């Protein structure tokens, strides 16, 4: 495929690269300036291209894709990679760009072994006793939201996830156990709205088939980037956004700045809060930018030199009450020897201060303890901390109690600055949510 040339000087994108700016206003560098080159920024650029509109897109890191990140040393995707067959925006992009997918549905429902209370346990006969299912198999049936976009409208349901689980019949002991590896920072602070929205997404989106991208998410990201006609710039860390004079001025750490009629900001609020903002933000938007919670996730990757699970006849995937939390098989097909210890929330803190070699040693000794058959059979390949990664400072937004009431206001345009990104998605979640938000902003721009 054609390799695109990245232009790093201040050029008027539409004029140079042959697309048509919305309205050629010569005091602006571009009519539309997109901040962030993750899937939401790239998809918006793709839609603008299709409409023949010009834009400049700037990205702070040295690569595109954001949280769709094929890690260069780990040689695996460490961020979002699973998509569903009913992901409307993403599947249309996949079809347009002729991207090969791999059906991984069967791999998502596999069994697991356990290490709980210093004991290796092959499996739990009774689903109700399974600590990995405490969140999902509750004594009472949890209420369902009635629509995909109900979650931010149901302030009556907004309470801490732990209180909610208690009402569903979970004991304090069970809640403490499930909190070890629940997909949140801490079930005592996070709102049950996050969980209700996930359930609603599974129910109403209705995807039955789960895919990964053949060759990793870089296949999709590279294909989008190569198809784009606009002006894309890497290594442009945004430090301020100002709506002072006529137009919006965006300044970057390298001393450059760009002036645009409209800006679309896809930066997660976890990094936007470090940007100097001189904008007419509404009060709830200000609160959300400053305080929206993001889930910390640390992944410790390793390879099995030999398939040790064939020796002890237990599932390689594990649920544990140790610092490694969950061990997941990560590869598929010929690459089925790749595993990851997936640590969520407060459990990530202890790894934040450890060196890479300390983490490697910790992994080997802990695995020897919880899975004796793995001794001498595993090789550490690297760690990625989403909480520490400077361009995200968290894996994805999670609403603490009270924060979903900020949502409707936090996604409104602030004058000519529009907001996209997974944290602004009204209906979907994850990769599809990010793409859906780009479509919403595209419609806002086209009005
Ligand atoms: C571990 C993990 C697993 C996941 N699994 C799934 C999954 O299986 N399925 C699914 O659908 N979703 C999943 N997701 C979520 C999905 O990856 C994200 O929702 C989606 O990729 C977010 O896209 P985005 O464009 O909103 O944000 P991003 O991809 O984060 O894009 C924002 C961009 O802004 C840039 N940026 C940040 N600050 C600045 C700055 N100051 N200046 C300039 N640029 C800046 C960043 O570098 C980034 O490229 C997962 C995410 C993680 C982290």
XYZ file of C-alpha atoms and ligand atoms in Angstrom:
500
model
C 0.000 0.000 0.000
C 0.974 3.598 -0.565
C 3.014 5.082 2.289
C 1.801 8.530 3.168
C 4.117 11.425 3.795
C 3.574 13.270 7.044
C 3.843 16.984 6.668
C 5.216 18.669 9.761
C 5.102 22.325 8.750
C 2.118 24.592 9.052
C 0.393 24.117 5.716
C -3.197 24.666 4.772
C -4.336 21.069 4.529
C -7.196 21.373 2.082
C -5.225 23.516 -0.358
C -2.053 21.457 -0.285
C -3.562 18.021 -0.304
C -6.372 18.664 -2.717
C -9.441 18.366 -0.514
C -11.949 21.151 -0.137
C -11.996 23.157 3.094
C -15.493 23.945 4.491
C -15.115 27.662 3.823
C -11.713 28.972 2.833
C -10.940 31.565 5.468
C -7.358 32.690 4.959
C -6.696 33.754 8.541
C -7.083 30.116 9.626
C -4.608 27.305 9.096
C -7.558 24.994 8.585
C -11.312 25.044 8.931
C -11.317 21.909 11.134
C -8.513 20.890 13.471
C -8.793 17.405 14.996
C -6.902 16.797 18.243
C -5.909 13.168 18.796
C -5.168 10.363 16.349
C -6.969 7.475 18.061
C -9.858 5.704 16.338
C -12.302 8.576 17.014
C -10.013 11.222 15.476
C -9.081 8.998 12.533
C -12.683 7.990 11.853
C -13.784 11.625 11.895
C -10.989 12.413 9.404
C -12.192 9.512 7.260
C -15.766 10.840 7.259
C -14.592 14.369 6.429
C -12.532 12.984 3.539
C -15.591 11.205 2.178
C -17.477 14.510 2.278
C -14.553 16.224 0.485
C -13.738 18.422 3.475
C -10.243 19.467 4.514
C -8.768 19.209 8.002
C -5.552 18.968 9.975
C -5.208 16.192 12.547
C -2.547 16.424 15.243
C -1.460 13.603 17.534
C 0.803 13.955 20.572
C 2.581 10.601 20.429
C 4.777 9.209 17.664
C 2.098 6.865 16.306
C -1.574 6.768 15.353
C -4.149 4.462 16.944
C -4.180 5.696 20.567
C -5.693 2.952 22.678
C -5.688 0.603 19.685
C -2.019 -0.033 20.309
C 0.089 -2.845 18.909
C 3.000 -2.630 21.343
C 6.375 -2.651 19.537
C 8.356 -4.622 22.151
C 5.609 -6.863 23.522
C 4.503 -7.519 19.908
C 0.860 -7.749 20.963
C -2.126 -5.455 21.075
C -2.216 -4.050 24.598
C -5.378 -1.963 24.167
C -8.752 -2.375 22.484
C -8.838 -5.148 19.915
C -12.172 -7.013 20.142
C -15.077 -5.867 17.978
C -18.596 -7.259 17.606
C -20.423 -8.132 14.386
C -23.076 -5.509 15.245
C -20.568 -2.663 15.675
C -22.243 -0.489 13.016
C -19.613 2.219 12.405
C -16.548 -0.001 12.805
C -17.925 -2.816 10.656
C -18.717 -0.352 7.857
C -15.135 0.935 8.071
C -13.793 -2.636 8.080
C -15.833 -3.413 4.965
C -14.908 -0.167 3.176
C -11.205 -0.743 3.778
C -11.380 -4.501 3.173
C -9.791 -5.447 6.508
C -9.406 -9.156 7.352
C -10.961 -10.273 10.638
C -10.546 -13.390 12.758
C -13.567 -14.867 14.536
C -12.514 -15.322 18.178
C -15.986 -15.958 19.629
C -15.113 -19.469 20.823
C -11.979 -18.254 22.573
C -13.875 -15.714 24.677
C -15.903 -18.353 26.564
C -13.061 -20.676 27.655
C -12.677 -22.191 31.112
C -10.237 -21.189 33.837
C -8.450 -22.545 36.879
C -8.162 -20.741 40.232
C -5.740 -19.822 42.951
C -7.674 -18.733 46.039
C -6.613 -18.735 49.714
C -3.190 -20.194 48.853
C -4.743 -23.143 47.038
C -4.681 -24.100 43.353
C -8.212 -25.150 42.395
C -8.941 -26.798 39.011
C -12.541 -25.498 38.708
C -15.765 -24.774 40.577
C -18.576 -27.251 39.951
C -21.226 -24.796 41.108
C -21.400 -21.481 39.233
C -22.663 -19.747 42.369
C -19.364 -20.548 44.171
C -17.161 -19.339 41.308
C -15.325 -16.157 42.466
C -14.877 -15.058 38.841
C -18.659 -14.983 38.387
C -19.600 -13.182 41.608
C -20.330 -10.043 39.614
C -22.439 -11.782 37.023
C -24.276 -14.591 38.801
C -26.037 -12.731 41.610
C -28.746 -14.256 43.836
C -31.212 -11.612 42.624
C -31.659 -10.725 38.949
C -30.396 -7.189 38.385
C -32.753 -4.712 36.695
C -32.132 -3.949 33.043
C -31.943 -0.546 31.433
C -34.644 -0.135 28.821
C -32.562 1.419 26.055
C -28.938 1.700 25.006
C -28.792 5.381 25.965
C -30.735 5.018 29.214
C -27.637 4.845 31.426
C -26.939 8.568 31.789
C -30.645 9.389 32.187
C -31.206 7.059 35.168
C -29.927 9.094 38.109
C -32.316 7.004 40.273
C -30.022 4.006 39.697
C -26.754 5.881 40.287
C -25.201 4.374 43.439
C -21.927 2.703 44.336
C -21.489 -0.643 42.658
C -20.876 -2.269 46.056
C -24.240 -0.979 47.417
C -25.971 -2.195 44.299
C -24.401 -5.676 44.602
C -25.397 -5.791 48.252
C -29.023 -5.134 47.265
C -28.732 -8.010 44.825
C -27.821 -10.321 47.679
C -24.027 -10.288 47.708
C -22.339 -10.396 51.128
C -19.569 -7.978 52.216
C -17.099 -10.850 51.965
C -18.147 -11.673 48.405
C -17.942 -8.028 47.382
C -14.411 -7.762 48.800
C -13.438 -10.888 46.846
C -14.879 -9.714 43.531
C -13.296 -6.309 44.041
C -9.841 -7.906 43.610
C -10.186 -8.070 39.849
C -13.463 -6.343 38.905
C -13.065 -4.228 35.761
C -13.078 -1.009 37.801
C -10.730 0.928 40.040
C -12.725 0.098 43.149
C -16.311 -1.166 43.420
C -16.858 0.999 46.506
C -16.452 4.227 44.477
C -17.472 3.336 40.972
C -21.129 3.678 40.006
C -23.253 0.652 39.122
C -24.231 2.697 36.035
C -21.021 1.449 34.332
C -22.058 -2.144 34.796
C -25.657 -1.464 33.746
C -24.436 0.244 30.588
C -22.167 -2.733 29.752
C -25.083 -5.099 30.186
C -27.350 -2.864 28.094
C -24.679 -2.713 25.393
C -24.414 -6.512 25.307
C -28.211 -6.825 25.197
C -29.197 -4.079 22.767
C -26.147 -4.033 20.524
C -26.628 -7.769 20.304
C -23.257 -8.762 18.808
C -23.047 -12.540 18.689
C -19.684 -12.833 16.927
C -16.481 -11.312 18.306
C -13.645 -10.512 15.938
C -10.006 -9.509 16.198
C -8.107 -7.869 13.352
C -5.868 -10.234 11.390
C -2.328 -8.946 11.961
C -3.464 -6.892 14.979
C -5.200 -3.521 15.252
C -2.362 -1.944 13.285
C -3.973 -3.473 10.156
C -7.005 -1.234 10.616
C -5.098 1.809 11.866
C -2.529 1.688 9.037
C -5.258 1.209 6.443
C -7.216 4.238 7.689
C -4.075 6.412 7.858
C -2.995 5.379 4.360
C -6.448 6.176 2.986
C -6.603 9.698 4.447
C -6.104 12.741 2.234
C -5.819 15.341 4.994
C -2.780 16.676 6.800
C -1.749 14.384 9.681
C 0.968 15.397 12.118
C 2.623 13.323 14.837
C 4.542 14.461 17.959
C 2.265 17.467 18.497
C 1.491 17.486 22.213
C -1.338 19.942 22.824
C -0.648 22.280 25.753
C -3.342 24.931 25.318
C -6.644 25.544 23.529
C -7.858 29.115 23.438
C -10.980 30.632 21.943
C -9.829 34.185 22.583
C -9.709 36.103 19.324
C -11.614 35.097 16.249
C -11.184 31.321 15.915
C -9.559 28.688 18.121
C -5.813 28.630 18.709
C -4.192 25.349 19.687
C -0.605 25.432 20.950
C 1.757 22.500 21.233
C 4.707 21.617 23.453
C 7.129 22.065 20.519
C 6.238 25.773 20.314
C 4.052 25.514 17.205
C 0.443 26.636 17.100
C -2.473 26.342 14.709
C -5.563 28.456 14.283
C -8.832 26.878 13.185
C -12.468 27.865 12.784
C -13.536 24.663 14.555
C -11.653 22.243 16.768
C -12.636 18.660 17.548
C -11.019 17.461 20.744
C -10.815 13.663 21.159
C -8.301 13.796 24.021
C -9.414 11.720 26.999
C -10.382 13.989 29.906
C -7.567 12.328 31.882
C -5.026 14.158 29.678
C -7.205 17.129 28.668
C -7.127 18.223 32.324
C -3.407 18.958 31.874
C -4.131 21.275 28.920
C -4.563 24.996 29.515
C -8.160 25.719 28.448
C -9.466 29.185 27.689
C -12.914 28.148 26.485
C -16.534 28.812 27.383
C -17.026 25.477 29.121
C -20.261 24.838 31.008
C -19.894 24.151 34.765
C -20.595 20.388 34.504
C -18.137 20.119 31.629
C -15.450 21.783 33.754
C -16.155 19.359 36.621
C -16.038 16.363 34.269
C -12.764 17.431 32.610
C -11.164 17.845 36.029
C -12.536 14.761 37.720
C -13.858 12.051 35.357
C -12.495 8.744 36.624
C -10.406 6.444 34.389
C -9.761 2.750 35.081
C -6.143 1.871 35.758
C -5.041 -1.335 34.024
C -1.568 -2.858 34.054
C -0.760 -5.784 31.794
C 2.219 -8.032 32.506
C 2.921 -10.085 29.398
C 4.732 -13.410 29.147
C 5.214 -16.374 26.835
C 5.027 -20.053 27.708
C 8.233 -21.656 26.427
C 6.396 -24.944 26.822
C 2.621 -25.417 27.266
C 2.820 -26.154 31.016
C -0.975 -26.596 31.177
C -0.515 -29.869 29.265
C 1.602 -31.103 32.196
C -0.800 -30.214 35.022
C -3.936 -30.594 32.869
C -5.449 -27.332 34.151
C -6.733 -24.404 32.151
C -3.967 -21.833 31.404
C -6.424 -18.989 32.172
C -6.644 -18.305 35.895
C -8.616 -16.245 38.383
C -6.487 -15.536 41.429
C -6.725 -13.534 44.654
C -3.010 -12.663 44.318
C -1.328 -9.473 43.080
C -1.340 -10.920 39.531
C -5.164 -10.989 39.653
C -6.167 -12.665 36.377
C -4.013 -14.698 33.990
C -5.454 -14.720 30.485
C -4.452 -16.532 27.345
C -3.917 -13.725 24.918
C -2.870 -15.136 21.574
C -4.792 -17.418 19.263
C -4.122 -19.726 16.316
C -0.386 -20.359 16.040
C 0.266 -17.788 18.780
C -1.512 -19.622 21.620
C 1.428 -19.501 24.037
C 1.099 -15.843 24.828
C -0.383 -14.924 28.227
C -1.002 -11.818 30.266
C -1.486 -11.044 33.942
C -4.261 -8.452 33.824
C -4.327 -6.190 36.892
C -7.131 -3.672 37.465
C -7.558 -0.579 39.578
C -5.854 -0.195 42.942
C -3.908 -3.447 42.370
C -1.891 -1.628 39.683
C -0.285 0.758 42.201
C 2.280 -1.698 43.514
C 3.649 -2.223 39.987
C 3.854 1.517 39.239
C 6.942 1.910 41.387
C 8.674 -1.312 40.297
C 11.382 -1.495 37.633
C 10.878 -3.730 34.619
C 13.316 -6.323 35.970
C 11.594 -6.328 39.386
C 8.256 -6.971 37.690
C 9.846 -9.812 35.671
C 11.255 -11.403 38.849
C 7.981 -10.920 40.687
C 6.049 -12.590 37.853
C 8.351 -15.623 37.777
C 8.296 -16.188 41.539
C 4.543 -15.581 41.857
C 3.751 -17.913 38.944
C 5.980 -20.588 40.496
C 3.849 -20.298 43.645
C 0.384 -20.214 42.083
C 1.135 -22.514 39.155
C 4.059 -24.830 39.988
C 3.964 -26.438 36.514
C 5.038 -23.100 34.999
C 8.428 -23.112 36.768
C 11.176 -22.657 34.185
C 8.567 -22.665 31.401
C 7.754 -18.982 31.088
C 9.496 -15.940 29.715
C 8.568 -12.348 30.642
C 8.008 -10.126 27.564
C 7.061 -6.732 29.013
C 4.594 -4.586 30.956
C 2.235 -1.872 29.807
C 0.606 0.376 32.395
C -2.376 2.279 31.001
C -2.624 4.270 34.232
C 0.945 5.513 33.836
C 0.975 5.882 30.036
C 1.242 9.627 29.528
C -1.122 9.829 26.539
C -4.039 8.158 28.313
C -3.555 8.068 32.093
C -6.155 5.308 32.311
C -7.656 2.624 30.098
C -11.173 3.972 29.722
C -13.508 6.293 31.569
C -15.568 4.853 34.390
C -18.197 6.983 36.063
C -17.894 7.338 39.815
C -21.115 7.913 41.756
C -22.646 11.220 40.593
C -20.489 11.556 37.467
C -22.966 10.185 34.906
C -25.163 13.219 35.708
C -22.393 15.355 34.122
C -22.521 13.446 30.848
C -25.160 15.298 28.801
C -23.476 18.646 29.469
C -19.896 17.434 29.195
C -20.312 16.345 25.550
C -21.848 19.646 24.379
C -19.728 21.846 22.105
C -17.980 24.695 23.933
C -18.477 27.370 21.270
C -16.580 26.037 18.268
C -14.798 23.293 20.182
C -16.521 19.917 19.819
C -15.835 16.814 21.915
C -15.487 13.246 20.653
C -13.828 10.076 21.984
C -15.025 6.987 23.836
C -15.850 9.022 26.958
C -18.441 11.016 24.969
C -20.301 8.049 23.421
C -24.032 8.108 24.121
C -24.968 4.564 23.109
C -22.032 2.235 22.459
C -18.870 1.440 24.359
C -15.207 0.910 23.526
C -14.021 1.087 19.928
C -17.569 1.375 18.564
C -18.348 4.087 21.125
C -15.320 6.081 19.964
C -16.403 5.732 16.307
C -20.021 6.574 17.179
C -18.846 9.772 18.896
C -16.917 10.757 15.742
C -20.091 10.317 13.705
C -22.013 12.514 16.159
C -19.437 15.288 15.873
C -19.330 14.901 12.081
C -23.088 15.596 12.091
C -22.564 18.575 14.435
C -19.982 20.013 11.996
C -22.190 19.461 8.972
C -25.211 21.345 10.371
C -6.621 -2.480 27.846
C -7.781 -2.059 26.996
C -8.621 -3.014 26.447
C -9.700 -2.621 25.655
N -10.460 -3.583 25.056
C -11.432 -3.222 24.195
C -12.102 -4.189 23.400
O -11.765 -5.385 23.417
N -13.107 -3.771 22.597
C -13.471 -2.470 22.499
O -14.415 -2.150 21.748
N -12.803 -1.513 23.171
C -11.794 -1.856 23.998
N -11.061 -0.908 24.643
C -11.451 0.506 24.506
C -10.998 1.115 23.169
O -9.664 0.775 22.912
C -11.139 2.624 23.279
O -12.465 2.942 23.665
C -10.871 3.376 21.977
O -9.719 2.879 21.334
C -10.702 4.850 22.329
O -10.488 5.613 21.169
P -10.463 7.210 21.284
O -10.163 7.740 19.945
O -11.657 7.681 21.995
O -9.264 7.524 22.299
P -7.651 7.298 22.089
O -7.428 6.079 21.286
O -7.063 7.349 23.438
O -7.251 8.574 21.245
C -6.894 9.794 21.846
C -5.570 10.245 21.249
O -5.208 11.492 21.836
C -3.790 11.523 22.012
N -3.484 12.509 23.042
C -3.707 12.441 24.371
N -3.301 13.578 24.967
C -2.808 14.380 23.999
C -2.241 15.690 23.969
N -2.110 16.441 25.079
N -1.861 16.205 22.776
C -2.009 15.500 21.628
N -2.520 14.250 21.585
C -2.921 13.708 22.760
C -3.441 10.100 22.417
O -2.088 9.797 22.162
C -4.419 9.277 21.552
O -3.824 8.861 20.338
C -9.960 -1.251 25.424
C -9.098 -0.292 25.950
C -8.019 -0.687 26.718
C -7.077 0.356 27.235
